[in-house]
Amino acid sequence: MKKYLLGILLFFSACNTITTLPHQISVLDENETLGARDDSSFPIQAAKYVSLHADRSLRLNSTCTQVLRLNLVQKKGYKDTITELKNRAVLMGGNSVSLLSWREQDSRTILLGNIYMCKGKSFHLHPHPQV
C-alpha cells in the first residue's frame, strides 16, 4: 500500500509545473520610432515620369489600364504624400496617378488614388524644365 501511495504521490508531483512570470514585452509609444525619422519624402528616380491627371480622363483613355487603387494615410503634408503616391506608382509599374479623394485630419493626410499604366503616354514632366 505504501508503494501504491508513493507511486500516486510521485505521479501527481511530476504533473506539477513551476509557473514562471511571462516575459514582459515593452510596448512602444506610437509616436516613438526606432532610429531617426525624416518627416519629408524624397522621390525615387523614376517618379519624375509619373504624372497626376484627372481620374475621368485616365479611365476614358483606351491606352490606360488601372493597376491599383490605393488608400494612403501619412503623417505628412499634401506634397510629401503625393510624392509617396508617385513612388508607389513606380513600384507598381504605373506612370500616371489620379486622386479620388483627399482630406487632412489632425496631423494626417489621407489620399485615395488610382495608379494607371498608360501605354500611349508621352512623358510629361512637372515642373516644366527650363530650356
Coordinates of N, CA and C in Angstrom, one line a residue:
M1 N 0.8 -1.2 0.0 CA 0.0 0.0 0.0 C 0.9 1.3 0.0
K2 N 2.0 1.2 0.8 CA 2.9 2.3 0.8 C 3.4 2.6 -0.6
K3 N 3.8 1.5 -1.3 CA 4.3 1.7 -2.7 C 3.2 2.3 -3.6
Y4 N 2.0 1.9 -3.4 CA 0.9 2.5 -4.2 C 0.7 4.0 -4.0
L5 N 0.7 4.4 -2.7 CA 0.6 5.8 -2.3 C 1.8 6.6 -2.8
L6 N 3.0 6.0 -2.6 CA 4.2 6.7 -3.1 C 4.2 6.9 -4.6
G7 N 3.7 5.9 -5.3 CA 3.6 6.0 -6.8 C 2.6 7.1 -7.2
I8 N 1.5 7.2 -6.5 CA 0.5 8.2 -6.8 C 1.0 9.6 -6.5
L9 N 1.7 9.7 -5.4 CA 2.3 11.0 -5.0 C 3.4 11.4 -6.0
L10 N 4.2 10.5 -6.5 CA 5.2 10.8 -7.5 C 4.6 11.2 -8.8
F11 N 3.5 10.5 -9.2 CA 2.8 10.8 -10.4 C 2.2 12.2 -10.4
F12 N 1.6 12.6 -9.3 CA 1.0 13.9 -9.3 C 2.0 15.0 -9.1
S13 N 3.1 14.7 -8.5 CA 4.2 15.7 -8.3 C 4.9 15.9 -9.7
A14 N 4.9 14.9 -10.5 CA 5.5 15.1 -11.8 C 4.6 15.9 -12.8
C15 N 3.4 15.9 -12.5 CA 2.4 16.7 -13.3 C 2.5 18.2 -13.0
N16 N 2.9 18.5 -11.8 CA 3.0 19.9 -11.4 C 4.1 20.6 -12.2
T17 N 3.8 21.8 -12.6 CA 4.9 22.6 -13.3 C 5.1 23.8 -12.4
I18 N 6.3 24.3 -12.5 CA 6.6 25.6 -11.8 C 6.2 26.7 -12.7
T19 N 5.4 27.6 -12.2 CA 5.0 28.7 -13.1 C 6.0 29.8 -13.0
T20 N 6.3 30.4 -14.1 CA 7.2 31.5 -14.2 C 6.5 32.7 -14.7
L21 N 7.0 33.8 -14.3 CA 6.4 35.1 -14.8 C 6.6 35.2 -16.3
P22 N 5.6 35.6 -17.1 CA 5.9 35.8 -18.5 C 6.8 36.9 -18.8
H23 N 7.6 36.8 -19.8 CA 8.5 37.9 -20.2 C 7.7 39.1 -20.6
Q24 N 8.1 40.2 -20.0 CA 7.4 41.5 -20.3 C 7.8 42.0 -21.7
I25 N 6.9 42.2 -22.6 CA 7.2 42.8 -23.9 C 6.8 44.3 -23.7
S26 N 7.8 45.1 -24.0 CA 7.6 46.6 -23.9 C 6.8 47.1 -25.1
V27 N 5.8 47.8 -24.8 CA 5.0 48.4 -25.9 C 5.5 49.8 -26.2
L28 N 5.9 50.1 -27.4 CA 6.4 51.4 -27.8 C 5.2 52.3 -28.0
D29 N 5.5 53.6 -27.7 CA 4.6 54.6 -28.0 C 4.5 54.8 -29.5
E30 N 3.3 55.0 -30.0 CA 3.1 55.1 -31.5 C 3.9 56.3 -32.0
N31 N 4.2 57.3 -31.2 CA 4.9 58.5 -31.7 C 6.4 58.3 -31.6
E32 N 6.8 57.2 -31.0 CA 8.2 56.9 -30.9 C 8.6 56.0 -32.0
T33 N 9.8 56.2 -32.5 CA 10.3 55.4 -33.6 C 11.7 54.9 -33.2
L34 N 12.1 53.8 -33.8 CA 13.5 53.3 -33.6 C 14.3 53.9 -34.7
G35 N 15.3 54.7 -34.3 CA 16.1 55.4 -35.3 C 15.6 56.8 -35.7
A36 N 16.3 57.4 -36.5 CA 15.8 58.8 -36.9 C 14.7 58.7 -38.0
R37 N 13.7 59.5 -37.8 CA 12.6 59.6 -38.8 C 12.6 60.9 -39.5
D38 N 12.6 60.9 -40.8 CA 12.6 62.1 -41.5 C 11.2 62.4 -41.9
D39 N 10.7 63.6 -41.7 CA 9.3 63.9 -42.0 C 9.0 64.3 -43.4
S40 N 10.1 64.4 -44.3 CA 9.8 64.7 -45.7 C 10.1 63.5 -46.5
S41 N 9.4 63.5 -47.7 CA 9.5 62.4 -48.6 C 10.4 62.8 -49.8
F42 N 11.1 61.9 -50.3 CA 12.0 62.1 -51.5 C 11.6 61.2 -52.6
P43 N 11.4 61.8 -53.8 CA 11.0 60.9 -54.9 C 12.1 60.0 -55.4
I44 N 11.8 58.8 -55.7 CA 12.7 57.9 -56.3 C 13.0 58.3 -57.8
Q45 N 14.0 57.9 -58.4 CA 14.5 58.5 -59.6 C 13.4 58.4 -60.7
A46 N 12.7 57.3 -60.9 CA 11.7 57.2 -62.0 C 10.4 57.9 -61.7
A47 N 10.2 58.4 -60.5 CA 9.0 59.1 -60.1 C 8.8 60.4 -60.9
K48 N 9.8 60.9 -61.5 CA 9.7 62.1 -62.3 C 8.8 61.9 -63.6
Y49 N 8.7 60.6 -64.0 CA 7.9 60.2 -65.1 C 6.5 59.9 -64.8
V50 N 6.1 60.0 -63.5 CA 4.7 59.7 -63.1 C 4.0 61.1 -63.0
S51 N 2.9 61.2 -63.7 CA 2.2 62.5 -63.7 C 0.8 62.3 -63.1
L52 N 0.2 63.4 -62.6 CA -1.0 63.4 -61.9 C -2.1 64.0 -62.9
H53 N -3.2 63.2 -63.1 CA -4.2 63.6 -64.0 C -5.6 63.4 -63.4
A54 N -6.6 63.9 -64.0 CA -8.0 63.7 -63.6 C -8.3 62.2 -63.8
D55 N -9.0 61.6 -62.9 CA -9.3 60.2 -63.0 C -10.2 59.9 -64.2
R56 N -11.1 60.8 -64.5 CA -12.1 60.5 -65.6 C -11.3 60.4 -66.9
S57 N -10.3 61.3 -67.1 CA -9.5 61.3 -68.4 C -8.7 60.0 -68.5
L58 N -8.2 59.5 -67.4 CA -7.4 58.2 -67.4 C -8.3 57.0 -67.6
R59 N -9.5 57.0 -67.0 CA -10.5 55.9 -67.2 C -11.0 55.8 -68.6
L60 N -11.2 57.0 -69.2 CA -11.7 57.0 -70.6 C -10.6 56.8 -71.7
N61 N -9.4 56.9 -71.3 CA -8.3 56.7 -72.2 C -8.1 55.2 -72.5
S62 N -8.2 54.9 -73.8 CA -8.2 53.4 -74.1 C -6.8 52.8 -73.9
T63 N -5.8 53.7 -73.8 CA -4.4 53.1 -73.7 C -4.0 53.0 -72.2
C64 N -4.9 53.4 -71.3 CA -4.6 53.3 -69.8 C -5.3 52.2 -69.2
T65 N -4.6 51.5 -68.3 CA -5.1 50.4 -67.5 C -4.9 50.7 -66.1
Q66 N -6.0 50.5 -65.3 CA -5.8 50.8 -63.8 C -5.0 49.6 -63.2
V67 N -4.0 49.9 -62.5 CA -3.1 48.9 -61.9 C -3.6 48.7 -60.4
L68 N -3.9 49.8 -59.7 CA -4.2 49.6 -58.3 C -5.0 50.8 -57.8
R69 N -5.9 50.6 -56.9 CA -6.5 51.7 -56.1 C -5.8 51.7 -54.7
L70 N -5.4 52.8 -54.3 CA -4.6 52.8 -53.1 C -5.1 53.9 -52.1
N71 N -5.3 53.5 -50.9 CA -5.7 54.4 -49.8 C -4.4 54.7 -49.0
L72 N -3.9 55.9 -49.0 CA -2.6 56.2 -48.4 C -2.8 57.2 -47.3
V73 N -2.4 56.8 -46.1 CA -2.5 57.6 -44.9 C -1.1 57.9 -44.4
Q74 N -0.8 59.1 -44.2 CA 0.6 59.5 -43.8 C 0.5 60.6 -42.8
K75 N 1.5 60.7 -41.9 CA 1.6 61.8 -41.0 C 2.5 62.8 -41.6
K76 N 2.2 63.2 -42.9 CA 3.0 64.2 -43.6 C 2.0 65.1 -44.3
G77 N 2.6 66.1 -44.9 CA 1.8 67.1 -45.6 C 1.3 66.6 -47.0
Y78 N 0.5 67.4 -47.7 CA 0.0 67.0 -49.0 C 1.1 66.7 -50.0
K79 N 2.1 67.6 -50.1 CA 3.1 67.5 -51.1 C 3.9 66.2 -50.9
D80 N 4.3 65.9 -49.7 CA 5.0 64.7 -49.4 C 4.2 63.4 -49.6
T81 N 2.9 63.5 -49.4 CA 2.0 62.4 -49.6 C 1.8 62.1 -51.1
I82 N 1.8 63.1 -51.9 CA 1.7 63.0 -53.3 C 3.0 62.3 -53.8
T83 N 4.1 62.7 -53.3 CA 5.4 62.1 -53.6 C 5.4 60.7 -53.3
E84 N 4.9 60.3 -52.1 CA 4.8 58.9 -51.8 C 3.9 58.1 -52.7
L85 N 2.8 58.7 -53.1 CA 1.9 58.1 -54.1 C 2.6 57.8 -55.4
K86 N 3.4 58.8 -55.9 CA 4.1 58.6 -57.1 C 5.2 57.6 -57.0
N87 N 5.8 57.5 -55.8 CA 6.8 56.5 -55.6 C 6.2 55.1 -55.7
R88 N 5.0 54.9 -55.1 CA 4.4 53.6 -55.1 C 3.9 53.3 -56.5
A89 N 3.5 54.3 -57.3 CA 3.1 54.1 -58.7 C 4.3 53.5 -59.5
V90 N 5.5 54.0 -59.3 CA 6.6 53.5 -60.0 C 6.9 52.0 -59.6
L91 N 6.8 51.7 -58.3 CA 7.0 50.4 -57.8 C 5.9 49.4 -58.3
M92 N 4.7 49.9 -58.6 CA 3.7 49.0 -59.1 C 3.6 49.0 -60.6
G93 N 4.5 49.7 -61.3 CA 4.6 49.7 -62.8 C 3.7 50.7 -63.4
G94 N 3.2 51.7 -62.7 CA 2.4 52.7 -63.2 C 3.2 53.9 -63.7
N95 N 2.5 54.8 -64.5 CA 3.2 56.0 -65.0 C 2.2 57.2 -64.8
S96 N 1.0 57.0 -64.3 CA 0.0 58.0 -64.1 C -0.7 57.7 -62.8
V97 N -1.1 58.8 -62.1 CA -1.9 58.7 -60.9 C -3.0 59.6 -61.0
S98 N -4.1 59.3 -60.2 CA -5.2 60.2 -60.1 C -5.7 60.2 -58.6
L99 N -6.3 61.3 -58.2 CA -6.8 61.4 -56.9 C -8.3 61.2 -56.9
L100 N -8.9 60.3 -56.1 CA -10.3 60.2 -55.9 C -10.8 61.0 -54.8
S101 N -10.1 61.0 -53.7 CA -10.4 61.8 -52.5 C -9.2 62.2 -51.8
W102 N -9.3 63.3 -51.0 CA -8.2 63.8 -50.2 C -8.7 64.6 -49.1
R103 N -8.1 64.3 -47.9 CA -8.5 65.1 -46.7 C -7.4 65.1 -45.7
E104 N -7.4 66.1 -44.9 CA -6.3 66.3 -43.9 C -7.1 66.3 -42.6
Q105 N -6.7 65.4 -41.7 CA -7.3 65.2 -40.4 C -6.3 65.1 -39.3
D106 N -6.4 65.9 -38.3 CA -5.3 66.0 -37.3 C -4.0 66.3 -38.0
S107 N -3.0 65.5 -37.8 CA -1.7 65.7 -38.4 C -1.5 64.7 -39.6
R108 N -2.6 64.1 -40.1 CA -2.5 63.1 -41.1 C -3.1 63.6 -42.4
T109 N -2.5 63.1 -43.5 CA -3.1 63.4 -44.9 C -3.6 62.0 -45.4
I110 N -4.8 62.0 -45.9 CA -5.4 60.8 -46.3 C -5.8 60.9 -47.8
L111 N -5.2 60.1 -48.6 CA -5.5 60.2 -50.1 C -6.0 58.8 -50.5
L112 N -7.0 58.9 -51.4 CA -7.5 57.7 -52.1 C -7.2 58.0 -53.6
G113 N -6.3 57.2 -54.2 CA -5.9 57.4 -55.5 C -5.8 56.1 -56.3
N114 N -5.8 56.3 -57.7 CA -5.7 55.2 -58.6 C -4.3 55.3 -59.3
I115 N -3.7 54.2 -59.5 CA -2.5 54.1 -60.3 C -2.8 53.5 -61.6
Y116 N -2.3 54.1 -62.7 CA -2.6 53.7 -64.1 C -1.3 53.4 -64.8
M117 N -1.3 52.5 -65.7 CA -0.3 52.3 -66.7 C -0.8 52.7 -68.0
C118 N -0.3 53.8 -68.6 CA -0.8 54.3 -69.9 C 0.3 54.0 -71.0
K119 N -0.1 53.1 -71.9 CA 0.9 52.8 -73.0 C 1.2 53.9 -73.9
G120 N 0.2 54.7 -74.3 CA 0.4 55.8 -75.3 C 0.8 57.1 -74.6
K121 N 1.2 57.1 -73.4 CA 1.5 58.4 -72.7 C 2.9 58.9 -73.2
S122 N 2.9 60.2 -73.6 CA 4.1 60.8 -73.7 C 4.5 61.4 -72.4
F123 N 5.7 61.2 -71.9 CA 6.0 61.5 -70.6 C 6.1 63.0 -70.4
H124 N 5.3 63.6 -69.6 CA 5.2 65.0 -69.4 C 5.7 65.3 -68.0
L125 N 6.8 66.0 -67.9 CA 7.5 66.4 -66.7 C 6.9 67.6 -66.0
H126 N 6.7 67.5 -64.7 CA 6.3 68.7 -63.9 C 7.3 68.9 -62.8
P127 N 7.7 70.1 -62.6 CA 7.5 71.3 -63.3 C 8.3 71.3 -64.6
H128 N 7.8 72.1 -65.5 CA 8.4 72.1 -66.9 C 9.9 72.5 -66.8
P129 N 10.7 71.7 -67.5 CA 12.2 72.0 -67.4 C 12.5 73.3 -68.1
Q130 N 13.4 74.0 -67.5 CA 13.9 75.3 -68.1 C 14.9 75.0 -69.2
V131 N 14.6 75.6 -70.4 CA 15.5 75.4 -71.6 C 16.5 76.5 -71.7

